[in-house]
Short mmCIF file of C-alpha atoms in Angstrom, two decimals:
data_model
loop_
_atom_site.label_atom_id
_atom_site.label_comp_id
_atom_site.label_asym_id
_atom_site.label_seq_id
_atom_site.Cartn_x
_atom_site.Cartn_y
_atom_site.Cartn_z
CA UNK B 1 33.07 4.80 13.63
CA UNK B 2 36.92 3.08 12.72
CA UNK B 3 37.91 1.67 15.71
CA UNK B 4 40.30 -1.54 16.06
CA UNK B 5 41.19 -1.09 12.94
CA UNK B 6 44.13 -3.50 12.17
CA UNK B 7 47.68 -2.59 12.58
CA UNK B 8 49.27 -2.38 8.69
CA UNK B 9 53.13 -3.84 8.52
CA UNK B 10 56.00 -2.19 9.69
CA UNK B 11 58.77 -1.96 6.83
CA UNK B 12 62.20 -1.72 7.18
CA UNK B 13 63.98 1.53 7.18
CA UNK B 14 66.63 2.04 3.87
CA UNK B 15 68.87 4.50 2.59
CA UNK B 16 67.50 7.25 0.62
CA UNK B 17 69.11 6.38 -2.79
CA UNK B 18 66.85 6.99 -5.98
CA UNK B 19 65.65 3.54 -6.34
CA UNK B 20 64.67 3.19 -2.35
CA UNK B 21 62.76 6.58 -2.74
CA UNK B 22 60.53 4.44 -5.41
CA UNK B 23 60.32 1.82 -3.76
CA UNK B 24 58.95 3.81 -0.28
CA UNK B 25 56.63 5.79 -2.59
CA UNK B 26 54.63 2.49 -3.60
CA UNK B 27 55.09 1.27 -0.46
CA UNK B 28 53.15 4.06 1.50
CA UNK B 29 50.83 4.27 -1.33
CA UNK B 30 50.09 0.48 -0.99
CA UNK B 31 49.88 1.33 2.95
CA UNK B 32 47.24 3.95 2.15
CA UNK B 33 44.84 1.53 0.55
CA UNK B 34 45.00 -0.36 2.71
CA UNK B 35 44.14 1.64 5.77
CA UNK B 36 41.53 2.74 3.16
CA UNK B 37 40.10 -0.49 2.74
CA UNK B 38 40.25 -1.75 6.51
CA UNK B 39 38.46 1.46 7.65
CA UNK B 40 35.65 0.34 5.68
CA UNK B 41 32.87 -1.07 7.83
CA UNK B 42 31.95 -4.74 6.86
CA UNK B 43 29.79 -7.15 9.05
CA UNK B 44 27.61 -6.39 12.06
CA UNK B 45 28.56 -2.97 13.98
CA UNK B 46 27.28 -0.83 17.03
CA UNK B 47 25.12 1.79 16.29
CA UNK B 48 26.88 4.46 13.18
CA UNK B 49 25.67 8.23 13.97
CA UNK B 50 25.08 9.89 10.92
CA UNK B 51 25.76 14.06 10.61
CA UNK B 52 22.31 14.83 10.22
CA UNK B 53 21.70 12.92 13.55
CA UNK B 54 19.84 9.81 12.03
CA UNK B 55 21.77 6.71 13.69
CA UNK B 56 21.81 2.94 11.90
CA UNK B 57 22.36 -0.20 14.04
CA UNK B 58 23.38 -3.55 11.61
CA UNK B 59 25.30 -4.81 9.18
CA UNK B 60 27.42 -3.55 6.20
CA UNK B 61 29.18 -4.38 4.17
CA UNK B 62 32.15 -2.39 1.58
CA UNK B 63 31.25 0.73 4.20
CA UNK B 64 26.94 0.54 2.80
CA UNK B 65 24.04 -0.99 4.55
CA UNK B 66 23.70 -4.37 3.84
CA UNK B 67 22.33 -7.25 5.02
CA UNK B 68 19.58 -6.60 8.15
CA UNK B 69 19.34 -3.59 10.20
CA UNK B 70 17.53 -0.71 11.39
CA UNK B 71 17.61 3.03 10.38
CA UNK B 72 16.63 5.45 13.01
CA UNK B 73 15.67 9.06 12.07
CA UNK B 74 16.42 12.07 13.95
CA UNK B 75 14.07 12.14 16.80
CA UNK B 76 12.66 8.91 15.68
CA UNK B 77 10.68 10.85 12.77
CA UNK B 78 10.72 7.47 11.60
CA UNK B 79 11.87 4.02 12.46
CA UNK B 80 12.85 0.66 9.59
CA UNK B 81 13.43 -2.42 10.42
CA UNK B 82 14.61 -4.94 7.52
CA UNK B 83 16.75 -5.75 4.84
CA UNK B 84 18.79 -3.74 3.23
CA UNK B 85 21.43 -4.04 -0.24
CA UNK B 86 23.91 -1.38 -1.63
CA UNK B 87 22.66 1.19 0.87
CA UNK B 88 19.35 0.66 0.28
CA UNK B 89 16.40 -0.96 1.40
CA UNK B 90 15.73 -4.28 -0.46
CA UNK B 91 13.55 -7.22 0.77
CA UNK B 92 11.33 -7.72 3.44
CA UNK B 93 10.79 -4.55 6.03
CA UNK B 94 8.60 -2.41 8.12
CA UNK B 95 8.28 1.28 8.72
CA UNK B 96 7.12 2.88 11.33
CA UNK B 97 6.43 6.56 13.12
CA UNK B 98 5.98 7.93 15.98
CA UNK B 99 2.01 7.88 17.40
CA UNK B 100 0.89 11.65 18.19
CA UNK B 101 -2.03 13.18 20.19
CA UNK B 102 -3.94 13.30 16.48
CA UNK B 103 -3.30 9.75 15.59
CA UNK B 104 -4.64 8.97 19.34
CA UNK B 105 -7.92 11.33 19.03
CA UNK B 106 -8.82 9.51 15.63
CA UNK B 107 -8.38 6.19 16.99
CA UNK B 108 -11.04 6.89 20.07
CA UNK B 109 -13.04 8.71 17.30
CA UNK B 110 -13.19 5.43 15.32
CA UNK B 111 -14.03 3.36 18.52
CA UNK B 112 -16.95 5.49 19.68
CA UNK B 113 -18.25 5.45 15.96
CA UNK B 114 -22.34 4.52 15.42
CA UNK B 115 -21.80 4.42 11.96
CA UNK B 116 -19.41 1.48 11.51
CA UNK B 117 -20.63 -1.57 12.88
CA UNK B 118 -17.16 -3.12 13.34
CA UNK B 119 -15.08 -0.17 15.30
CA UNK B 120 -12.13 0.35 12.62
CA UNK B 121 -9.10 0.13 14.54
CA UNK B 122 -5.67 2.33 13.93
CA UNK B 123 -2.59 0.91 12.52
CA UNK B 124 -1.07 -1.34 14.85
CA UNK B 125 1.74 -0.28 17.32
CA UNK B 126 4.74 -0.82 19.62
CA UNK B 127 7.25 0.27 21.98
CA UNK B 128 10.49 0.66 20.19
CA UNK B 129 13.99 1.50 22.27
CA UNK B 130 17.17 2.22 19.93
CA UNK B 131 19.74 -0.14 21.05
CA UNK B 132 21.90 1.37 23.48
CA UNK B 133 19.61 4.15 23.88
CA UNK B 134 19.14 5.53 27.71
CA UNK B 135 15.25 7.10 28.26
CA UNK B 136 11.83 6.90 27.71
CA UNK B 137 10.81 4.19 25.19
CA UNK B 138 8.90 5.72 22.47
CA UNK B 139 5.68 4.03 20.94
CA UNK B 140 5.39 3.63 16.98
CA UNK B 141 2.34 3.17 14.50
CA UNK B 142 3.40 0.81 11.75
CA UNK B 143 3.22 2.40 8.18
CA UNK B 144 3.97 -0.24 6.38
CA UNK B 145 5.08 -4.03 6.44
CA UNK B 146 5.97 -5.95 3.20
CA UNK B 147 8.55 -5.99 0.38
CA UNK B 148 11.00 -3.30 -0.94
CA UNK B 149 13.26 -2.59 -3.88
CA UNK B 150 15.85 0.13 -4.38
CA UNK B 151 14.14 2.25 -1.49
CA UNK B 152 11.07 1.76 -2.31
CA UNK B 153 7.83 -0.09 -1.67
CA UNK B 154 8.01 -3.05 -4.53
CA UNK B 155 6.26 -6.42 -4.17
CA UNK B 156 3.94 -7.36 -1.89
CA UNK B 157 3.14 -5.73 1.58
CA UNK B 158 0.50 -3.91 3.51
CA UNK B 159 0.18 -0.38 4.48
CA UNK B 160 -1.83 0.98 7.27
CA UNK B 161 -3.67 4.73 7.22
CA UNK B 162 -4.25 6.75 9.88
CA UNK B 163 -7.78 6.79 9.82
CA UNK B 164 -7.84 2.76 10.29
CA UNK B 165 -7.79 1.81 6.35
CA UNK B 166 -5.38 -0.78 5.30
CA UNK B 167 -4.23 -2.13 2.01
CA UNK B 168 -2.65 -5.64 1.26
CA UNK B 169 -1.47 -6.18 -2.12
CA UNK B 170 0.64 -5.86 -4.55
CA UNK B 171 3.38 -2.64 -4.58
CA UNK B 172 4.92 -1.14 -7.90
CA UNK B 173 7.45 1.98 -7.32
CA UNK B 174 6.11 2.95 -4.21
CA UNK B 175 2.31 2.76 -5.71
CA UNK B 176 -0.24 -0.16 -5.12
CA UNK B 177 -0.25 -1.73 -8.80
CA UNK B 178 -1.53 -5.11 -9.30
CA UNK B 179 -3.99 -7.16 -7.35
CA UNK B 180 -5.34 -5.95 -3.80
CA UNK B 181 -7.79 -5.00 -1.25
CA UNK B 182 -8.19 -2.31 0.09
CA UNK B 183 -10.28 -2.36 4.04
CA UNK B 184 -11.73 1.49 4.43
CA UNK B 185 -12.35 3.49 7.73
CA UNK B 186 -16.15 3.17 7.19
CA UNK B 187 -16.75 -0.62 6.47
CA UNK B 188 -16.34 -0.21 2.58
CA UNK B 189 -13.98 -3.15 1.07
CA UNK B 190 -12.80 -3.21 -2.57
CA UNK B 191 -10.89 -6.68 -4.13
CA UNK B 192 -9.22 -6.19 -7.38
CA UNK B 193 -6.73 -4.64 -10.05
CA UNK B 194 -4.87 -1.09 -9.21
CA UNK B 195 -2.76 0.68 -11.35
CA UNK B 196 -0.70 4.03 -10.42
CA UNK B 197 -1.77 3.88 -6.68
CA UNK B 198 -5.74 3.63 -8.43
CA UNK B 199 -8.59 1.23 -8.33
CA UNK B 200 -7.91 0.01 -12.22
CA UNK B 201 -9.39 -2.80 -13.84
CA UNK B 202 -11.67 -5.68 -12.53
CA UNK B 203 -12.80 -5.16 -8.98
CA UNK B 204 -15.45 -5.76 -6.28
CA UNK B 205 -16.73 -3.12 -4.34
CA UNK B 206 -18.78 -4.09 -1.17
CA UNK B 207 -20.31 -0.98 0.48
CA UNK B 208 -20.50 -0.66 4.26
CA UNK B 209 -24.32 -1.17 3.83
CA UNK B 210 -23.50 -4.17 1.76
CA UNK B 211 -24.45 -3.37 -1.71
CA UNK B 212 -21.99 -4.15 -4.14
CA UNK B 213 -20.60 -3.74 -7.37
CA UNK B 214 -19.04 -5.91 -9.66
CA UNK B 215 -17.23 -4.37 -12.75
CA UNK B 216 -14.64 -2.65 -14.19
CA UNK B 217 -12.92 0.57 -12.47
CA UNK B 218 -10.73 3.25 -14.82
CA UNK B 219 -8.51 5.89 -12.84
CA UNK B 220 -10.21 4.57 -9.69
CA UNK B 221 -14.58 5.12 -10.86
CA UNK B 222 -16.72 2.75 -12.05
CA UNK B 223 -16.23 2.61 -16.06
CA UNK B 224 -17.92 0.56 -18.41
CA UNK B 225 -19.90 -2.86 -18.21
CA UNK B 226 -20.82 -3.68 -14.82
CA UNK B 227 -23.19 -4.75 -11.87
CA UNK B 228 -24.31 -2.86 -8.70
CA UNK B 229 -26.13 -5.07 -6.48
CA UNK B 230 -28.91 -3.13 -3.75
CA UNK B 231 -29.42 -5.54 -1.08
CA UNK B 232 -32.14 -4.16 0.32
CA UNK B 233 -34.37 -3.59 -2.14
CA UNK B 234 -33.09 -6.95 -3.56
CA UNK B 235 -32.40 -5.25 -7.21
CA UNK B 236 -29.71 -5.77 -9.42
CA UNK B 237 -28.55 -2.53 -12.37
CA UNK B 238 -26.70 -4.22 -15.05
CA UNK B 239 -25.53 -2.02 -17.33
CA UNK B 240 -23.08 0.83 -18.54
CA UNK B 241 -20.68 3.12 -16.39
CA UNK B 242 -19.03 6.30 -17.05
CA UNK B 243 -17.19 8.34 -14.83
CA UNK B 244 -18.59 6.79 -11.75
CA UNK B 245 -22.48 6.96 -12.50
CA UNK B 246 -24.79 4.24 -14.74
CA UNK B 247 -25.87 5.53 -17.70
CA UNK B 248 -27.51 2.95 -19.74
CA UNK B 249 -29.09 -0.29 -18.72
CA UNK B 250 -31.52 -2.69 -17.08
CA UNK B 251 -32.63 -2.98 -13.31
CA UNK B 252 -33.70 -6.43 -12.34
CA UNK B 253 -35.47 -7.83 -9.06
CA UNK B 254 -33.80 -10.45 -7.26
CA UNK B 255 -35.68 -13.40 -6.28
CA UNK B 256 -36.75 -13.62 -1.99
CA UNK B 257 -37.63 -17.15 -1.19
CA UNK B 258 -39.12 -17.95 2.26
CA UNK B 259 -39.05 -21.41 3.98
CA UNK B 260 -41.90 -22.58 5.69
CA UNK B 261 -41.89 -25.69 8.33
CA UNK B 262 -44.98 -27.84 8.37
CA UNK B 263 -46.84 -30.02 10.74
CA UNK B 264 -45.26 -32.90 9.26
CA UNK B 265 -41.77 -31.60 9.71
CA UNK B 266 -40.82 -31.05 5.97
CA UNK B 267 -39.59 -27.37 4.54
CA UNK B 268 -41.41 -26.04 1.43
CA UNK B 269 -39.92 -22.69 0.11
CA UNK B 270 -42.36 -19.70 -2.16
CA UNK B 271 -40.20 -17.11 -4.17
CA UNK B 272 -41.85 -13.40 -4.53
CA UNK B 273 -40.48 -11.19 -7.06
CA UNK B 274 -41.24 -7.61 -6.58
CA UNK B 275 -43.49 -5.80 -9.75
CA UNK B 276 -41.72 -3.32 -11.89
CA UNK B 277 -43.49 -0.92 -13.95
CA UNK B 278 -43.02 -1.96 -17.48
CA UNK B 279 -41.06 -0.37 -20.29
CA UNK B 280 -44.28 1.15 -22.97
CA UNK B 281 -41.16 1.60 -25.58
CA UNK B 282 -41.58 0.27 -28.85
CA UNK B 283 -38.33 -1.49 -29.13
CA UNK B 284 -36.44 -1.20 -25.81
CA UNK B 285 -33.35 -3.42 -26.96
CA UNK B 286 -32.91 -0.64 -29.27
CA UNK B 287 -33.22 1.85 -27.60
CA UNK B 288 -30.65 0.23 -24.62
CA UNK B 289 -28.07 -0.68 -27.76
CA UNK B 290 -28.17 2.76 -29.12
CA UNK B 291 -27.33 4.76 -25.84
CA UNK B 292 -24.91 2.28 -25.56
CA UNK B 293 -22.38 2.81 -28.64
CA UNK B 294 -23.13 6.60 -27.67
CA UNK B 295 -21.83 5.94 -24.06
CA UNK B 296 -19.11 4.04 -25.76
CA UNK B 297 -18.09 6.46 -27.94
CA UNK B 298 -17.54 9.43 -25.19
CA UNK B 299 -15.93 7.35 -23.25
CA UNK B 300 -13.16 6.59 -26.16
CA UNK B 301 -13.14 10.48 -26.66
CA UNK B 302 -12.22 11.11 -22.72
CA UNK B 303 -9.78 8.40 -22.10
CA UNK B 304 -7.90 10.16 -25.20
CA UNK B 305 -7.92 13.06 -24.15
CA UNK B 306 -7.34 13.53 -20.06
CA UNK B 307 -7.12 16.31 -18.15
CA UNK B 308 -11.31 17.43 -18.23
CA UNK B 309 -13.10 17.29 -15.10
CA UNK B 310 -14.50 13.68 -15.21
CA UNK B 311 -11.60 11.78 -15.80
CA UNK B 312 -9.11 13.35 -13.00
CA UNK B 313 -8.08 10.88 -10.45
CA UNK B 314 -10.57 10.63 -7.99
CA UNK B 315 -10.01 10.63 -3.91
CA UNK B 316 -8.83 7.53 -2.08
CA UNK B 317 -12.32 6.23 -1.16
CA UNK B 318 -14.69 3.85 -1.44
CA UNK B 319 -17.36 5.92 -3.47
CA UNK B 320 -20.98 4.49 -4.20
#
């Protein structure tokens, strides 16, 4: 939209001799950047309709989006609200789409859930009305709210899923990289490292019927050295990972102490351990090192060389 645009300088009419005819030719091309540069939007404008019948209410500046604004797509397929540079959006923003009859049936589905002792709730939402717009307002389901850079999500934000998950962390080229946590639609949590929109690295995973592992994930399973905690059965594996199962180690019981109150008033406390059968090897540390190196080894062979079954990236939940 070029409207008011300023009026450029009338010049004063001369006789058409070779050296005016110069002079008017630099003139009107001067003129002509000029009227170039003054239709250029710069600072806060109305609402710009774009051909493909997204519209952008906000500020610009050299004729891009810059500064804070909102992009509107067509038939608000999707709505952002933030900061934008060059055209693009950089710094803090949210996006958000339209809720649908799906996104509604999943959240009741969640509510009426026996399984989750905590209903998981969807992604939050709001009524959003395009300025100027005349009609019904519609009502959006944030996507995501945090950082951007050149477009994309970069930084730190949090991103809400349809089924009720959310992550907050750390963002890397549109993928969560870095530290995070990730909240799933049954209860499950995970804190720790991601890499390449993965569970990568040194993380806690706390199961919706709270046992927990402690450990180190590759390409989002359970790899290597780690700890997975039964709560129930108040045991503790501690030992090797690959591919998402324990293969080599040692199973502990954790201690139960009960606290008594006596006549007198004071608290005594008696710890139980539950009884094991016992290992009739020879030389169990041996045995436990060897299988070891061996799970060691394989894992060295399918880390260098991807692509087999195992080591392909695994879904976006919680696991056991």
């Amino acid at each position: 939209m070029h409207t008011n645009l300023p009026t450029p300088p009338r010049r004063a009419a001369t006789s058409p001799t070779s050296k005016t005819a110069t002079t008017t030719t630099a003139r009107v091309a001067t003129s002509w950047h000029e009227r170039d540069e003054w239709s250029k939007k710069r600072g806060l404008h109305a609402t710009v309709h774009f051909v493909g019948g997204d519209h952008y209410t906000g500020e610009w500046f050299n004729n891009l989006r810059h500064g804070r604004g909102t992009h509107v797509g067509k038939n608000h397929a999707f709505v952002y609200e933030g900061q934008w540079e060059a055209d693009k959006r950089c710094g803090y923003g949210t996006l958000s789409v339209p809720v649908t009859n799906k996104d509604k049936k999943q959240d009741n589905k969640n509510k009426a859930s026996e399984t989750v002792k905590q209903a998981i709730k969807g992604p939050p939402t709001h009524t959003f009305t395009a300025a100027g717009a005349k009609g019904t307002p519609v009502v959006l389901s944030k996507v995501y709210a945090g950082d951007w850079h050149a477009d994309v999500r970069s930084g730190v934000g949090t991103a809400y899923y349809a089924d009720g998950a959310r992550y907050e962390g750390q963002w890397k080229d549109n993928v969560r990289c870095g530290w995070g946590t990730m909240f799933y639609a049954d209860g499950s949590r995970y804190d720790g490292e991601w890499r390449a929109d993965m569970r990568h690295g040194q993380g806690i995973l706390l199961l919706a019927n709270m046992d927990r592992y402690e450990g180190i994930f590759v390409n989002d399973m359970k790899e290597g050295p780690g700890k997975f905690f039964f709560k129930h059965r108040r045991q503790v594996y501690e030992g090797e990972w690959s591919a998402d199962m324990p293969k080599c180690g040692v199973i502990h019981d954790l201690e139960t102490r009960a606290f008594h109150i006596g006549a007198s008033g004071l608290v005594t406390s008696t710890i139980t351990k539950s009884k094991l059968p016992v290992l009739e090897l020879a030389d169990p540390a041996a045995v436990l090192a060897q299988r070891r190196q061996e799970i060691q080894e394989e894992r060295v062979q399918r880390l260098l060389n991807p692509g087999a079954g195992a080591d392909a990236a695994a879904p976006n939940t919680p696991g056991v």
